[in-house]
Structures are given as C-alpha cells and as structure tokens.
Coordinates of C-alpha atoms in Angstrom, one line a residue:
T163 CA -19.1 67.0 48.0
A164 CA -19.4 65.0 44.8
T165 CA -18.1 61.4 44.6
L166 CA -16.1 60.4 41.5
T167 CA -16.0 56.7 40.5
R168 CA -13.6 55.4 37.8
S169 CA -13.3 51.8 36.5
V170 CA -10.8 50.0 34.3
A171 CA -11.1 46.6 32.4
V172 CA -8.2 44.2 32.9
T173 CA -7.8 41.1 30.7
V174 CA -5.8 38.3 32.1
A175 CA -4.3 36.0 29.4
G176 CA -4.4 32.3 29.8
A177 CA -1.1 30.4 30.1
P178 CA 0.4 29.0 26.9
T179 CA 0.5 25.3 26.0
A180 CA 3.5 23.0 25.3
R181 CA 3.3 19.4 24.2
L182 CA 5.7 16.6 23.7
D183 CA 5.9 14.8 20.4
V184 CA 9.1 12.7 20.8
P185 CA 9.6 10.7 22.9
W186 CA 6.1 9.3 23.5
D187 CA 4.9 7.5 26.6
N188 CA 6.7 4.2 27.2
Y189 CA 9.5 5.0 24.8
L190 CA 12.6 2.8 25.0
I191 CA 15.9 4.6 24.8
T192 CA 18.9 2.3 24.0
R193 CA 21.5 4.9 22.9
R194 CA 24.0 6.5 25.2
D195 CA 25.3 9.7 23.6
T196 CA 22.5 12.3 23.0
F197 CA 18.7 12.2 22.4
E198 CA 16.7 14.9 20.7
I199 CA 13.4 15.7 22.4
R200 CA 10.8 17.6 20.2
G201 CA 7.4 19.1 20.6
R202 CA 5.1 22.1 19.9
A203 CA 4.0 25.2 21.8
W204 CA 1.3 27.9 21.2
T205 CA -0.3 30.8 23.2
D206 CA -3.8 31.0 24.4
T207 CA -4.6 33.6 21.7
Q208 CA -3.9 31.0 19.1
D209 CA -6.2 28.2 18.1
P210 CA -4.1 25.7 16.0
E211 CA -6.6 23.2 14.6
F212 CA -4.4 20.1 15.2
P213 CA -6.6 17.0 15.3
A214 CA -7.1 15.4 18.7
A215 CA -5.4 12.1 19.4
P216 CA -7.6 9.2 18.4
V217 CA -8.8 6.5 20.9
L218 CA -8.1 2.9 19.9
K219 CA -10.8 0.4 20.7
P220 CA -10.0 -2.9 22.4
I221 CA -9.2 -5.7 19.8
V222 CA -11.8 -8.5 19.6
Y223 CA -9.9 -11.7 19.1
Q224 CA -10.6 -15.5 19.4
T225 CA -8.0 -18.1 20.0
G226 CA -6.9 -19.8 16.7
W227 CA -7.7 -16.9 14.4
D228 CA -4.9 -15.4 12.3
Y229 CA -6.8 -12.2 11.6
Y230 CA -8.5 -9.4 13.5
R231 CA -9.6 -5.8 13.2
V232 CA -7.8 -2.8 14.7
A233 CA -10.4 0.1 15.0
W234 CA -10.5 3.5 16.5
E235 CA -12.9 6.4 17.3
A236 CA -13.4 9.2 14.8
V237 CA -11.6 12.5 15.3
A238 CA -13.2 15.7 14.3
G239 CA -11.5 17.6 11.5
E240 CA -9.2 14.8 10.4
V241 CA -8.2 14.1 6.8
S242 CA -6.6 10.7 7.4
Y243 CA -5.3 8.3 10.0
I244 CA -1.9 6.6 10.3
L245 CA -1.6 3.3 12.2
Q246 CA 1.6 1.8 13.5
E247 CA 2.3 -1.9 14.5
S248 CA 5.1 -3.2 16.6
E249 CA 6.1 -6.5 18.2
D250 CA 7.7 -4.3 20.9
A251 CA 5.7 -2.5 23.6
H252 CA 8.1 0.5 23.2
F253 CA 7.6 0.8 19.4
A254 CA 11.4 0.7 18.9
D255 CA 10.8 -1.2 15.6
V256 CA 7.6 -0.4 13.8
Q257 CA 5.6 -1.0 10.7
T258 CA 3.8 2.1 9.6
Y259 CA 0.7 1.6 7.4
A260 CA -0.3 4.0 4.7
P261 CA -2.6 6.8 5.6
T262 CA -6.3 5.8 5.5
T263 CA -9.6 7.6 5.8
A264 CA -11.3 4.5 7.3
L265 CA -11.8 3.9 11.0
F266 CA -10.2 0.5 11.0
L267 CA -7.6 -1.8 9.4
D268 CA -8.0 -5.6 9.0
M269 CA -5.0 -7.6 9.9
T270 CA -4.7 -11.0 8.1
D271 CA -2.3 -13.9 8.0
Q272 CA -0.7 -12.8 11.3
A273 CA 2.0 -15.0 12.7
V274 CA 2.0 -16.2 16.3
G275 CA 3.1 -13.4 18.6
T276 CA 2.1 -10.3 20.5
Y277 CA 1.4 -7.1 18.5
Y278 CA 1.1 -3.5 19.8
Y279 CA -0.8 -0.8 17.9
R280 CA -1.2 3.0 18.1
V281 CA -2.7 5.5 15.7
K282 CA -2.6 9.3 15.1
A283 CA -4.8 11.6 13.0
R284 CA -3.6 14.0 10.3
N285 CA -5.1 17.1 8.8
A286 CA -3.8 20.2 6.8
Y287 CA -2.3 21.6 10.0
G288 CA -0.3 18.6 11.0
D289 CA -0.4 15.3 12.9
S290 CA -2.1 14.7 16.3
F291 CA -0.3 13.0 19.1
W292 CA -0.3 9.2 19.4
S293 CA -3.3 7.4 20.7
N294 CA -3.5 5.0 23.6
V295 CA -1.7 1.7 22.9
V296 CA -3.6 -1.6 22.6
S297 CA -2.2 -5.1 22.1
V298 CA -3.3 -8.5 20.9
T299 CA -1.6 -11.9 21.4
V300 CA -1.6 -15.0 19.1
T301 CA -0.7 0.5 1.7
P302 CA -2.8 2.2 -0.5
D303 CA -3.0 5.6 -2.2
P304 CA -4.1 7.8 0.7
A305 CA -7.3 9.1 -1.0
G306 CA -8.2 11.0 2.2
L307 CA -5.1 13.2 1.9
Q308 CA -6.7 15.6 -0.5
A309 CA -5.1 18.9 -1.2
A310 CA -6.2 21.5 1.3
A311 CA -5.8 25.2 1.3
A312 CA -3.0 26.3 3.5
P313 CA -4.5 27.6 6.8
E314 CA -4.4 31.3 7.4
A315 CA -1.7 32.1 9.9
V316 CA -2.7 33.4 13.3
L317 CA 0.1 35.5 14.6
A318 CA 0.7 35.3 18.3
D319 CA 1.1 38.4 20.5
Y320 CA 4.2 36.9 22.1
Q321 CA 6.4 33.8 22.0
P322 CA 6.2 31.5 25.0
V323 CA 9.2 30.3 27.0
V324 CA 9.4 26.6 26.8
E325 CA 11.0 24.7 29.7
I326 CA 11.7 21.0 30.1
N327 CA 12.3 18.8 33.2
I328 CA 13.9 15.3 33.1
R329 CA 14.4 13.3 36.2
P330 CA 14.3 9.6 37.4
V331 CA 10.8 8.4 38.4
E332 CA 12.2 7.0 41.6
D333 CA 14.1 9.4 43.9
G334 CA 14.5 12.1 41.3
S335 CA 14.3 15.9 41.8
D336 CA 12.9 18.5 39.4
N337 CA 15.3 20.6 37.3
W338 CA 13.4 22.8 34.9
V339 CA 15.6 24.3 32.2
A340 CA 14.9 26.2 28.9
V341 CA 14.8 24.2 25.7
D342 CA 17.5 24.7 23.1
A343 CA 15.5 26.2 20.3
V344 CA 11.9 27.5 19.5
T345 CA 11.2 28.0 15.8
A346 CA 8.0 29.3 14.1
G347 CA 5.8 26.7 12.4
L348 CA 3.1 27.8 10.0
G349 CA 2.5 31.0 11.9
D350 CA 0.2 29.9 14.7
W351 CA 2.5 27.6 16.7
W352 CA 6.2 26.9 17.4
D353 CA 8.3 23.8 17.1
W354 CA 10.8 23.4 19.9
T355 CA 13.7 21.0 20.4
Y356 CA 15.9 20.0 23.3
T357 CA 19.0 17.8 23.2
W358 CA 19.4 15.5 26.1
E359 CA 23.2 15.4 26.4
D360 CA 25.2 12.5 27.9
L361 CA 22.4 10.1 28.6
P362 CA 23.1 8.1 31.7
E363 CA 24.1 4.5 31.6
E364 CA 21.1 2.6 32.9
D365 CA 19.6 -0.8 32.9
G366 CA 15.8 -0.5 32.6
V367 CA 15.4 2.7 34.7
E368 CA 12.3 4.9 34.1
Y369 CA 12.6 8.7 33.7
L370 CA 9.9 11.4 33.6
V371 CA 10.1 13.8 30.7
Q372 CA 8.0 17.0 31.3
V373 CA 7.4 20.2 29.3
R374 CA 5.6 23.4 30.1
A375 CA 5.3 26.9 28.5
L376 CA 5.6 30.2 30.4
D377 CA 3.8 33.5 29.5
L378 CA 5.4 36.9 29.6
A379 CA 5.0 37.1 33.3
G380 CA 6.7 33.7 33.8
N381 CA 3.5 31.9 34.8
F382 CA 2.3 28.4 33.6
D383 CA -0.8 26.3 34.0
V384 CA -0.2 23.1 36.0
A385 CA -2.9 21.4 34.0
L386 CA -1.0 22.0 30.8
V387 CA 2.2 20.3 31.8
D388 CA 2.8 17.4 29.4
T389 CA 4.4 14.3 30.9
V390 CA 5.6 11.0 29.5
T391 CA 7.6 8.1 31.0
V392 CA 10.6 6.7 29.1
T393 CA 12.8 3.7 29.9
I394 CA 16.6 3.8 29.4
S395 CA 18.2 0.5 28.7
N396 CA 21.7 1.2 27.4
A397 CA 23.9 -0.5 30.0
E398 CA 26.8 -2.6 28.9
T399 CA 26.1 -6.3 28.9
P400 CA 29.1 -8.7 28.9
I401 CA 29.0 -11.4 26.3
Y402 CA 31.3 -14.4 26.8
L403 CA 32.5 -15.8 23.5
P404 CA 33.8 -19.3 23.0
L405 CA 37.2 -20.0 21.5
I406 CA 37.5 -18.5 18.1
A407 CA 39.7 -20.4 15.7
R408 CA 40.6 -19.8 12.1
R409 CA 38.1 -21.5 9.6
W410 CA 39.5 -24.8 8.5
P411 CA 39.2 -26.3 6.0
P412 CA 38.6 -23.2 4.0
V413 CA 35.6 -24.6 2.0
P414 CA 33.1 -22.2 0.4
L415 CA 30.6 -20.3 2.5
P416 CA 26.8 -20.7 1.8
P417 CA 25.6 -19.3 -1.6
T418 CA 22.3 -17.5 -1.9
L419 CA 19.6 -19.4 -3.9
S420 CA 16.5 -17.7 -5.4
V421 CA 13.6 -18.4 -7.8
P422 CA 13.5 -15.4 -10.1
S423 CA 10.6 -16.8 -12.3
N424 CA 7.9 -19.4 -11.8
D425 CA 4.6 -19.7 -13.8
G426 CA 3.2 -22.3 -11.3
L427 CA 2.8 -24.9 -14.0
G428 CA 6.2 -26.6 -13.8
N429 CA 8.2 -23.9 -15.7
Y430 CA 10.6 -22.0 -13.5
T431 CA 14.2 -20.7 -13.1
L432 CA 16.7 -21.1 -10.3
A433 CA 19.5 -18.6 -9.8
W434 CA 22.2 -18.1 -7.2
T435 CA 25.0 -15.8 -6.2
Y436 CA 28.1 -16.1 -3.9
P437 CA 27.9 -13.0 -1.7
H438 CA 31.4 -13.5 -0.1
T439 CA 34.9 -12.5 -0.9
Q440 CA 36.6 -15.6 0.7
F441 CA 36.8 -19.3 -0.1
T442 CA 35.4 -18.8 -3.7
P443 CA 33.9 -22.0 -5.2
T444 CA 35.2 -23.4 -8.4
S445 CA 32.0 -25.3 -9.1
Y446 CA 28.5 -25.8 -7.6
E447 CA 26.3 -28.8 -6.7
L448 CA 22.5 -28.4 -6.9
Q449 CA 20.2 -30.8 -5.2
E450 CA 16.5 -31.4 -5.9
A451 CA 14.2 -33.4 -3.5
T452 CA 10.5 -33.9 -2.9
D453 CA 10.9 -33.6 0.9
E454 CA 12.6 -30.9 3.1
A455 CA 14.9 -33.5 4.6
F456 CA 16.4 -34.2 1.1
T457 CA 16.1 -38.0 1.8
S458 CA 16.7 -39.1 -1.7
P459 CA 17.8 -36.0 -3.7
T460 CA 18.5 -35.7 -7.4
V461 CA 22.0 -34.2 -7.7
F462 CA 23.0 -31.8 -10.5
A463 CA 26.8 -31.6 -10.5
N464 CA 28.7 -28.6 -12.0
A465 CA 25.5 -26.6 -12.1
T466 CA 25.6 -23.1 -13.5
S467 CA 23.3 -20.2 -12.8
P468 CA 20.7 -19.6 -14.0
R469 CA 19.2 -23.0 -14.4
E470 CA 15.8 -23.5 -16.1
F471 CA 13.2 -26.2 -15.5
T472 CA 10.4 -26.8 -17.9
G473 CA 7.5 -29.2 -17.9
K474 CA 8.0 -30.5 -14.4
E475 CA 5.2 -32.8 -13.2
A476 CA 2.8 -31.5 -10.6
G477 CA 4.3 -31.7 -7.1
T478 CA 6.4 -29.9 -4.5
Y479 CA 10.1 -29.6 -5.1
Y480 CA 12.9 -28.5 -2.7
Y481 CA 16.2 -27.1 -3.8
R482 CA 19.5 -26.4 -2.1
L483 CA 23.0 -25.5 -3.4
R484 CA 26.6 -25.6 -2.2
G485 CA 29.9 -24.5 -3.6
I486 CA 32.9 -26.7 -4.0
N487 CA 36.7 -25.8 -4.2
I488 CA 39.9 -27.7 -3.8
H489 CA 39.3 -28.3 -0.1
G490 CA 35.9 -29.9 -0.7
P491 CA 32.2 -29.1 -0.6
G492 CA 31.1 -26.1 1.4
E493 CA 28.0 -25.2 3.4
W494 CA 24.5 -25.5 2.1
S495 CA 22.6 -22.5 0.9
N496 CA 19.1 -21.5 1.9
V497 CA 16.3 -24.0 0.8
E498 CA 13.9 -22.8 -1.9
M499 CA 10.5 -24.6 -2.4
V500 CA 8.8 -24.6 -5.8
V501 CA 5.2 -25.9 -6.2
A502 CA 4.3 -27.1 -9.7
Q503 CA 0.6 -27.4 -10.4
S504 CA -1.2 -29.0 -13.3
P505 CA -4.7 -28.2 -14.5
D506 CA -5.4 -31.9 -14.0
F507 CA -5.7 -32.0 -10.2
F508 CA -5.5 -35.4 -8.4
D509 CA -5.2 -36.2 -4.6
D510 CA -5.3 -39.7 -3.2
F511 CA -5.1 -38.2 0.4
T512 CA -1.9 -40.2 1.2
N513 CA -0.1 -37.0 2.0
P514 CA -1.6 -35.4 5.1
D515 CA -0.2 -32.1 4.1
S516 CA -1.9 -31.9 0.7
G517 CA -3.9 -28.9 1.7
W518 CA -7.4 -29.9 2.7
F519 CA -8.8 -28.5 5.9
V520 CA -7.8 -30.3 9.1
G521 CA -9.5 -29.7 12.5
W522 CA -12.9 -29.2 14.1
A523 CA -15.6 -27.1 12.4
Q524 CA -17.8 -25.0 14.7
R525 CA -21.3 -23.7 14.7
Y526 CA -23.3 -21.4 17.1
N527 CA -26.1 -23.7 18.1
W528 CA -29.0 -23.9 20.5
Y529 CA -30.8 -27.2 21.2
T530 CA -32.2 -29.5 23.9
D531 CA -30.4 -32.8 24.3
Y532 CA -31.9 -36.2 24.8
H533 CA -31.9 -35.6 28.6
G534 CA -33.9 -32.4 28.3
N535 CA -31.0 -30.1 29.0
Y536 CA -30.9 -26.8 27.0
H537 CA -27.5 -25.8 25.4
E538 CA -26.4 -22.7 23.6
G539 CA -23.0 -21.5 22.2
W540 CA -20.2 -22.5 19.8
Q541 CA -19.9 -26.2 19.3
D542 CA -17.3 -28.5 17.7
V543 CA -19.7 -30.3 15.4
A544 CA -17.6 -31.9 12.7
E545 CA -14.0 -33.0 12.4
M546 CA -12.0 -33.1 9.1
S547 CA -8.8 -35.2 9.1
Y548 CA -6.5 -37.5 7.1
R549 CA -6.4 -41.1 8.3
D550 CA -5.4 -44.4 6.8
G551 CA -4.8 -43.0 3.4
T552 CA -8.2 -41.3 3.3
Y553 CA -9.7 -37.9 4.0
R554 CA -12.6 -38.0 6.5
I555 CA -15.6 -35.9 7.7
Y556 CA -16.8 -37.0 11.1
V557 CA -20.0 -35.9 12.9
P558 CA -19.9 -37.1 16.5
K559 CA -22.8 -38.6 18.5
D560 CA -25.5 -36.6 20.3
Y561 CA -25.2 -33.5 18.1
R562 CA -28.3 -31.9 16.8
A563 CA -28.1 -29.2 14.1
Y564 CA -30.7 -26.7 13.1
G565 CA -33.8 -28.8 12.3
D566 CA -32.4 -31.9 10.8
V567 CA -29.7 -30.5 8.5
D568 CA -26.0 -31.1 9.1
T569 CA -24.0 -30.8 5.9
W570 CA -20.3 -29.8 5.6
F571 CA -18.4 -28.6 2.6
V572 CA -14.6 -28.9 2.2
W573 CA -12.4 -27.4 -0.6
P574 CA -8.9 -28.2 -1.8
A575 CA -6.8 -25.3 -0.6
E576 CA -4.9 -24.8 -3.8
M577 CA -8.2 -24.7 -5.8
A578 CA -10.4 -22.4 -3.6
P579 CA -11.2 -20.3 -5.4
L580 CA -10.0 -22.0 -8.6
P581 CA -6.8 -20.3 -9.9
A582 CA -7.0 -19.1 -13.5
E583 CA -5.3 -22.2 -14.9
M584 CA -7.7 -24.5 -13.0
T585 CA -10.9 -22.8 -14.1
P586 CA -13.0 -25.0 -16.3
V587 CA -12.1 -23.7 -19.8
P588 CA -13.6 -23.5 -22.3
D589 CA -16.9 -25.0 -21.2
S590 CA -16.4 -28.5 -19.8
Y591 CA -14.9 -30.4 -16.9
C592 CA -15.2 -33.6 -15.0
I593 CA -14.9 -34.4 -11.3
E594 CA -14.6 -37.9 -9.9
I595 CA -14.3 -39.1 -6.3
R596 CA -14.4 -42.4 -4.5
G597 CA -15.8 -42.6 -1.0
R598 CA -17.9 -44.5 1.5
V599 CA -19.7 -44.3 4.8
A600 CA -16.9 -45.5 7.1
N601 CA -18.8 -45.7 10.4
G602 CA -22.2 -45.0 11.9
R603 CA -24.6 -45.5 14.8
I604 CA -24.6 -49.1 16.3
D605 CA -28.1 -50.6 16.5
A606 CA -29.3 -53.4 18.7
S607 CA -27.9 -56.1 16.4
G608 CA -24.4 -54.6 16.8
D609 CA -24.2 -53.5 13.1
P610 CA -23.4 -49.9 12.2
Q611 CA -26.5 -48.3 10.8
P612 CA -25.6 -44.7 9.6
Y613 CA -29.1 -43.7 8.6
W614 CA -29.3 -40.5 6.6
A615 CA -25.6 -40.3 6.1
H616 CA -24.7 -38.6 2.8
W617 CA -21.6 -37.7 0.8
G618 CA -20.6 -36.5 -2.6
I619 CA -19.2 -33.9 -4.9
V620 CA -19.5 -30.1 -4.9
F621 CA -19.5 -29.6 -8.7
G622 CA -20.2 -25.9 -8.8
A623 CA -20.1 -22.9 -6.3
N624 CA -19.6 -19.2 -6.5
E625 CA -16.7 -17.4 -4.9
D626 CA -18.6 -16.2 -1.8
L627 CA -20.2 -19.7 -1.4
S628 CA -23.7 -18.3 -1.3
T629 CA -24.7 -20.8 -4.0
I630 CA -23.5 -24.4 -4.0
Y631 CA -24.5 -27.3 -6.2
T632 CA -23.8 -30.9 -5.0
F633 CA -24.2 -34.5 -6.3
Q634 CA -24.8 -36.8 -3.3
L635 CA -25.2 -40.5 -2.5
N636 CA -26.9 -41.4 0.8
S637 CA -26.7 -44.4 3.1
H638 CA -29.8 -45.9 1.5
S639 CA -28.0 -46.1 -1.9
N640 CA -30.1 -43.2 -3.3
V641 CA -28.7 -40.3 -5.2
G642 CA -29.7 -36.7 -5.5
I643 CA -28.7 -33.3 -6.9
V644 CA -29.0 -30.6 -4.2
G645 CA -28.6 -26.9 -4.7
Y646 CA -27.9 -24.7 -1.6
H647 CA -29.0 -21.1 -2.1
N648 CA -28.5 -18.0 0.2
H649 CA -25.8 -20.0 1.9
V650 CA -23.8 -18.1 4.6
Y651 CA -20.1 -18.7 5.4
P652 CA -19.1 -16.3 8.2
G653 CA -15.6 -16.0 9.5
N654 CA -12.6 -17.4 7.7
R655 CA -12.6 -20.4 5.4
D656 CA -11.0 -22.7 8.0
Q657 CA -13.8 -22.4 10.4
R658 CA -16.2 -24.1 8.0
R659 CA -19.4 -22.8 9.7
Q660 CA -22.8 -22.8 8.1
H661 CA -26.0 -21.1 9.3
E662 CA -29.6 -22.1 9.3
N663 CA -30.8 -19.9 6.4
I664 CA -30.4 -22.5 3.7
E665 CA -32.9 -23.0 0.9
F666 CA -33.0 -26.3 -1.0
G667 CA -33.5 -26.4 -4.7
I668 CA -33.9 -29.9 -6.0
Y669 CA -33.3 -30.8 -9.6
D670 CA -35.5 -33.7 -10.5
W671 CA -35.3 -36.1 -13.4
P672 CA -38.2 -38.4 -14.6
G673 CA -39.5 -40.6 -11.9
T674 CA -37.8 -38.7 -9.1
E675 CA -39.5 -37.4 -6.0
G676 CA -37.9 -35.7 -2.9
H677 CA -34.2 -35.2 -2.3
F678 CA -33.0 -38.7 -3.4
S679 CA -34.1 -41.3 -5.8
G680 CA -32.9 -44.5 -7.4
S681 CA -30.8 -47.3 -6.0
F682 CA -27.0 -47.0 -6.7
G683 CA -23.7 -48.0 -5.1
G684 CA -23.0 -50.9 -2.8
G685 CA -25.1 -49.8 0.1
I686 CA -24.0 -49.0 3.7
L687 CA -20.2 -49.1 4.3
H688 CA -19.5 -50.1 0.7
P689 CA -17.3 -47.8 -1.4
A690 CA -18.7 -46.1 -4.6
T691 CA -17.3 -43.9 -7.3
L692 CA -19.2 -40.7 -8.1
R693 CA -18.6 -38.7 -11.3
V694 CA -20.0 -35.4 -12.6
E695 CA -19.5 -34.3 -16.1
V696 CA -20.3 -30.6 -16.9
V697 CA -20.9 -29.3 -20.5
G698 CA -22.1 -25.7 -20.5
Q699 CA -25.1 -25.6 -18.3
E700 CA -25.8 -29.4 -18.5
A701 CA -24.5 -31.8 -15.9
R702 CA -24.4 -35.6 -16.1
F703 CA -24.2 -37.7 -13.0
Y704 CA -22.8 -41.3 -12.6
V705 CA -22.4 -43.8 -9.8
D706 CA -19.9 -46.6 -10.5
G707 CA -20.1 -45.9 -14.2
Q708 CA -23.9 -46.0 -14.3
Q709 CA -25.6 -42.8 -15.4
A710 CA -28.0 -41.7 -12.6
A711 CA -29.3 -38.4 -14.0
V712 CA -28.9 -35.5 -16.4
A713 CA -29.8 -32.0 -15.3
N714 CA -29.9 -28.6 -16.9
I715 CA -28.9 -25.9 -14.4
P716 CA -29.1 -22.3 -15.9
G717 CA -26.5 -19.9 -14.5
M718 CA -24.6 -22.6 -12.6
P719 CA -21.5 -21.1 -11.0
R720 CA -18.1 -22.8 -11.4
A721 CA -15.6 -20.8 -9.3
Q722 CA -15.1 -23.6 -6.7
I723 CA -15.3 -27.4 -6.4
G724 CA -14.9 -29.8 -3.5
L725 CA -16.4 -32.4 -1.2
V726 CA -19.6 -32.6 0.8
G727 CA -20.5 -35.0 3.6
G728 CA -22.5 -35.3 6.8
S729 CA -25.8 -36.6 8.2
Y730 CA -29.4 -35.4 7.9
E731 CA -30.4 -36.7 11.3
I732 CA -28.7 -39.6 13.1
T733 CA -25.1 -39.6 14.3
P734 CA -22.4 -40.5 14.7
V735 CA -21.4 -40.6 11.0
E736 CA -18.0 -40.8 9.4
I737 CA -17.4 -40.4 5.7
A738 CA -14.1 -41.5 4.1
F739 CA -12.8 -40.3 0.7
D740 CA -10.2 -42.4 -1.2
Y741 CA -9.4 -39.9 -3.9
F742 CA -10.5 -36.6 -5.6
H743 CA -9.8 -36.0 -9.4
Y744 CA -10.6 -32.9 -11.3
E745 CA -10.0 -32.7 -15.1
P746 CA -10.8 -29.7 -17.3
N747 CA -11.6 -30.3 -21.0
C748 CA -12.2 -33.9 -20.2
V749 CA -13.6 -36.6 -22.5
I750 CA -17.3 -36.5 -21.9
T751 CA -19.2 -39.8 -21.8
P752 CA -21.4 -40.2 -24.9

C-alpha cells in the first residue's frame, strides 16, 4: 500500500551562437567568381569575452568647417578601438586609423565630400563586430594594446553545426546549407568559412546573408540568427570607345616632375624621370613662372636632372617640364609649386591670395537693438577682405558687441604661429604698417565720423592667443598700448571669434591716462604709418616717424604678430591697411 515517488533533474542546454564577420551589413560585392563568407560560433557553455560592438555617436558639424570629431560609446573590457573612414557607403575603399584607447578621433583639413565611419573594439580575445555607420557631408603607437595574458581556454562540450542561408531580398526563398569548414580558435570558439560559388551577375540587387548554429539535437534559437544585407553590382556595362588611332607625331609622353628637397628659404632641388618606354626624349625643356597659367615663363632649355636653385627671392614659383625628340616637344609634366620665404616678410596686399583671412567673423551674441528687439545667436560681425590694393576690416552698422568692445585680430597665414626662421632672433625685431580709417558713420553734416575706430599692430602674442599685445591709433589721433589677457579663441583660426572675458592691461608712459593719449597721425580718414621696435622686453612705438612711447613689458610673448582693428562703440567702421612689413634683427632707431 506504500507510494513510491522518484524524481530526476533534466538540464536543457541553450542553443549555440553563430555570428557573421564578413560581409558586414551594406557590403558591396563587385566580383563575379567566388566570395568567402567568414564568422564565429560558440556554444552556450562557453563565454568568449569578445568586446561588444561600439555605438558611434552622431557627428556634430557646422557648414564651412573642415574639421569635426568622430566619437563613440565606451565598451566594457576593451583594450583599444579601430576606426575606419570611407567615401563610399559600402566601405569598399577604406582608410583604417591606428588603434586608439580614446573614445574619439578629431578629423582636420577634410576636403569637400561625404565621409562614412564605423568602429570596432579590440581586446585580448579578438575584435568586436563593426558598429553602426554614421556619415557627415562637407596613427600612433597603439599604447592601449598592452600585452595581455592569453585567456584560459574553455573547452566546449560539443561543436555546433553552422548553417548559412543566402537569398535575394525580393522574391527569394530560404536554402539553409552547412558551411564549408569550422576550425577551432583559441579553444572557446570556432572560426567558420563558406565560399559563395558562382556569384550571380546582378546590377544593384540586394541579398540576405544569414547564419545560425545548431546544437546536437539540431535545434537553433531564432533570436540568434545573424543577418546582413549585401548588394551585388557586378553586371557588365558596355563602354563605347571613340576611334583609336596610332599616336602621331610620336613626341615624348609627360615626364614626372618632383621636388626632392626644399628648405623653404629659396634653396631647393627639382628632379624628374621619364616613366615610359616609348618616344624617349633627347632633351628637356623646364619652365618657371610666378603664376599657374605660365603667362610669362622663364625657359631653361636642355635642362638636366637634378636641377638646383639657391638664393631665390621670396615668392611662389611654378614649374613644369616637357621632353623633346626629333618630332618636336612632347606633353607637359605635372606642375610643381615651390614657395620661397624670407625672414624679411612684406605684403602690400595687392595679391588677394597672399594668405590673410578672407570672410565674415562670427560671435555668439545677445543684445537689444535700437528698436527694443532682443537678439541672441551667432552673428556675422566683422568682414575681412582684399579690396583696391588694401586689406580691410569692416564692422557693419547696428552691431553691438559685449559692452562696448569690438576688436578683431588677423594674422598672416604663413606666420601664424611664426615658423622657426621667422621667429625674432636673437632678441630684436621691427614691425611697420600703413593704414587708415577708410569709412565710418555719416553724421548730420554728411561727413563720415568713425568715432572710436581704432587700428594698429599686434606686436606680440603667445601661440594659444590668450595674451595679446597691441599698438593702436584711434580716430581721434590718439595712440595707446593695449594688452589683452585671458583672451579666448574658440573654434578654428578662420572663425576669428572672441569672447567677452577680456581683461585690459594698459602700459602708460609719463603724462598718459586711460587707453589712449597724445595726438598723432593725420586724423580721421588720413593714412598713418605705425612702427614697433622690440629689443628684449622693451618696445618703442612710432607714428609717422615720431616716437609716441617706450614701454617695458616683462615676459612679453613673441610667437605671433599681425593686425588689429575695429570700433569701441559706433559703427559702421572700415579699416584699410596698405602694407605690412616684419623685419627680424632690424636696425633699431637710436
């Protein structure tokens, strides 16, 4: 009459996992013979510590920038990240950046175009799968890849069966087949491969590629089926060629011109090769010009390679080369540009491409206009341009800056920061400019009255522009020495923005009060010549040859020099500069 109860424990294993590595989603296949598909697989008893795929953040970009930041979310257990860039959404042609431990990479000097990015994480076990793809329109020693102990192998209790399914996205039917090979990795996963034979000839047709892993009982988890979409574009495209005739006359083909050495100071070497086997030249003609159109070139006949140039005057030179044989001169080579600089820098602004900033400067501003309307946001507040043989800084009407300060600094591109050969050495240099207030507000009498307009020389600044020293002449014919401290220059140099946290340090001389003092120059709308001579920490200041002041400025930086102009209150104001001259080791006025 007794009742006997027996029980048993049953463990049901989870389905194994299979993942695709190649191809990735949105892959473009252009070949026609075979394509190898690769991936990984592991059982539920294993726990391979592959890093998870990172997540790329949206790229913040503003029209006109040539730089931006590509950033991603951190992945647990990673050692480093690998970022890829492509101008093709399918990543058929990629640039792979060196592994980095940072969570971002800054892209600079980017040309106009659309760029696509993806990133993967890497640790001692291997690489993660690729992240999502983000796009934007317009390689260092991987310190994080530190040696890591080899992971302890976790042996699986069985090897899963990996199956693959390839079918068109539209009107395709499933056909699951076993992969070609499954090979052991480090002991706790398998690498598998499958060769897609005889790829179909298609023109932009999308296919699904799916993979799954089966356990010993032939079961799989639907949630663990990995799927990507690829596009096949390998169809034949007819190309209709024009009539092909034999080359005649058989003059030389283009040589290849190069600049193997250039010290930047007018000493450089040109060299060339003839990378062809036909129509060999018997001599070469080299041309030199100061414009890309070679309007009035200097011709060097019977030139030989290499050709050295020494002591060339400062300027930009263009070179091209062609071979000559008994049939005549051949095709021109590539054009090489050489820039020769001189420590003595002079610009009369007659060349609108001489390198100074051109365009509108912006500032984030908030103010109430004369009509009582409140405004906030980025504003175009000053325009820099070349015009009528001068360089100009223009502040338009009805603009109010923070408080009553609206000052703009501009630097010559090839001297910001000063290259080594331009740095004031050993301890003295001179800067001279000629300028004027070119226009201003019109008063009731009809005369331009640019009250509070000012312009002058930046005679010393550090590399990050947080400290700037200037010598200025204002519209009342007064001069002053103004030091800007804790100055902020956000963004890139070409945006020329300044913020409100500026402290003024005024260097007075006997009899001086306030920002400006004395009476110099020709007054409103009249040109004047300003000159600063620096010897050690002493600076001497001149207006039209008349000494205005001498100041001792301890610790004065001298990494950058340039121009300053603007208005302290009333606009519009336009400043015109006739020339800018910098001379190291100059003769100092006694």
